[in-house]
Short mmCIF file of C-alpha atoms in Angstrom, two decimals:
data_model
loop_
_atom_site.label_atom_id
_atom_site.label_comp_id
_atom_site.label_asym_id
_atom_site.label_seq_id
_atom_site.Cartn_x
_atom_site.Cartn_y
_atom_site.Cartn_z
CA UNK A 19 0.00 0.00 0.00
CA UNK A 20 2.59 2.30 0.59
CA UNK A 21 4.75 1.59 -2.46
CA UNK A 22 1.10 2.58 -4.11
CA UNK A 23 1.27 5.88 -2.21
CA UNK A 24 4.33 6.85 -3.00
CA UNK A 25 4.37 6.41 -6.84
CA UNK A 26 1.11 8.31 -7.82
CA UNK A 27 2.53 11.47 -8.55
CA UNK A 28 5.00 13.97 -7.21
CA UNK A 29 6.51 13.31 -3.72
CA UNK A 30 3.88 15.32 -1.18
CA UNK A 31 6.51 15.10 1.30
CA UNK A 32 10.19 15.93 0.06
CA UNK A 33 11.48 15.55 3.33
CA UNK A 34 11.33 11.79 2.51
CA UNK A 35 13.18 11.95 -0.18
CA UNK A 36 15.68 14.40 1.33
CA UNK A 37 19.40 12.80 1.19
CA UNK A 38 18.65 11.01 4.89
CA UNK A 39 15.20 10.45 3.89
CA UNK A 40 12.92 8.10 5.11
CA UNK A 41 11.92 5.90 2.62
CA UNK A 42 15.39 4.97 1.24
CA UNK A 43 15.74 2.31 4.02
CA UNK A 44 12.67 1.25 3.26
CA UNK A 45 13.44 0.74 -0.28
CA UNK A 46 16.75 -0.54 0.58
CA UNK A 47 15.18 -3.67 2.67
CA UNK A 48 12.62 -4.38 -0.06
CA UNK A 49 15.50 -4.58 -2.78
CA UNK A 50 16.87 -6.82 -0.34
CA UNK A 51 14.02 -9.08 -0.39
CA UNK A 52 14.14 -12.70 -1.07
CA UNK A 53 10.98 -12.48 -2.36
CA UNK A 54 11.11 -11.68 -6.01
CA UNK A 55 7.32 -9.86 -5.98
CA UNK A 56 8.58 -7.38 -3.10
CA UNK A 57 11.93 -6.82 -4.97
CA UNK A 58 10.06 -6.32 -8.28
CA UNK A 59 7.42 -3.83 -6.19
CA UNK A 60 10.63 -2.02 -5.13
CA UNK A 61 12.30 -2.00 -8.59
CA UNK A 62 9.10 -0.84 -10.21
CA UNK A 63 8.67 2.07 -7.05
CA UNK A 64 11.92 3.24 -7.52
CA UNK A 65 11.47 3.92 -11.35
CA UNK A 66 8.06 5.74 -10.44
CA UNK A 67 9.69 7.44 -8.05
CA UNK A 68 12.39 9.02 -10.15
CA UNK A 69 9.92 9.62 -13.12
CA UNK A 70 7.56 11.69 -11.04
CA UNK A 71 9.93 13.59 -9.28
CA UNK A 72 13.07 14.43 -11.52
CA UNK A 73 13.79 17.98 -9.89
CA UNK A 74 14.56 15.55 -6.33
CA UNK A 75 18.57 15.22 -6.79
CA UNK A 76 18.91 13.11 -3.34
CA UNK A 77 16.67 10.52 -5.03
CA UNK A 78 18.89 10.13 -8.28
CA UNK A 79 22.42 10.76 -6.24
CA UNK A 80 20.93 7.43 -3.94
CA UNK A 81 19.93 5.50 -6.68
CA UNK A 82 23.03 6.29 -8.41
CA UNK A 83 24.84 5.37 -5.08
CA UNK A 84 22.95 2.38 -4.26
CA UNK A 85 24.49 0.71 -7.98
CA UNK A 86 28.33 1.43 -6.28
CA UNK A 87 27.90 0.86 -3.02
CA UNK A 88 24.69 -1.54 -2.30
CA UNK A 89 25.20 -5.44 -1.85
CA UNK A 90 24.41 -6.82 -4.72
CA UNK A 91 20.88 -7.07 -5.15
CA UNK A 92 20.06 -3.52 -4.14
CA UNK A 93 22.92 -2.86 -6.90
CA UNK A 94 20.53 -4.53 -9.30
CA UNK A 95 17.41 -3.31 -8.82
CA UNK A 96 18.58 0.36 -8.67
CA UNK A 97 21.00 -0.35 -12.38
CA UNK A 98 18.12 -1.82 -13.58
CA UNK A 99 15.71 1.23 -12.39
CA UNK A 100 18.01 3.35 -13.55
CA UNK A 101 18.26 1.91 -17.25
CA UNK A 102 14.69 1.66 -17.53
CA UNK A 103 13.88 5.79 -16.64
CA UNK A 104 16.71 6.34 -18.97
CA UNK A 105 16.09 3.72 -22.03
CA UNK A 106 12.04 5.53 -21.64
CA UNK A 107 13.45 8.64 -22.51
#
């Protein structure tokens, strides 16, 4: 429900996506998942993310960060989030 919140239109709360903003922990563990329907819901709520907010830097500079620096699957889903807002455009 909250991934649902957060990706129907520009962020209502930019503190959240601040650069120690809430919900990148919270997308962190679900990219961490096990379970490939709560990584996918985080993949797919990342992209939504950056596509309705592009003026939020901190969102792009952690994604971008997250591809470096995250264990591996984190490192995925972000890459992959990242190629799909970019092969869209």
């Amino acid at each position: 429900a909250m991934s649902a919140l957060v990706c129907c239109g520009p962020c209502f709360a930019p503190t959240a996506l601040a650069e120690d903003g809430s919900l990148y922990p919270w997308l962190s563990e679900m990219l961490s998942s096990t379970n490939d329907k709560t990584y996918e819901l985080a993949r797919e709520t990342i992209v939504l993310l950056l596509d309705c907010n592009p003026d939020i830097g901190p969102l792009l500079d952690w994604t971008v960060d997250k591809c470096f620096t995250g264990p591996a699957r984190v490192a995925d889903g972000c890459f992959m989030a990242l190629a799909t807002i970019f092969s869209a455009r």
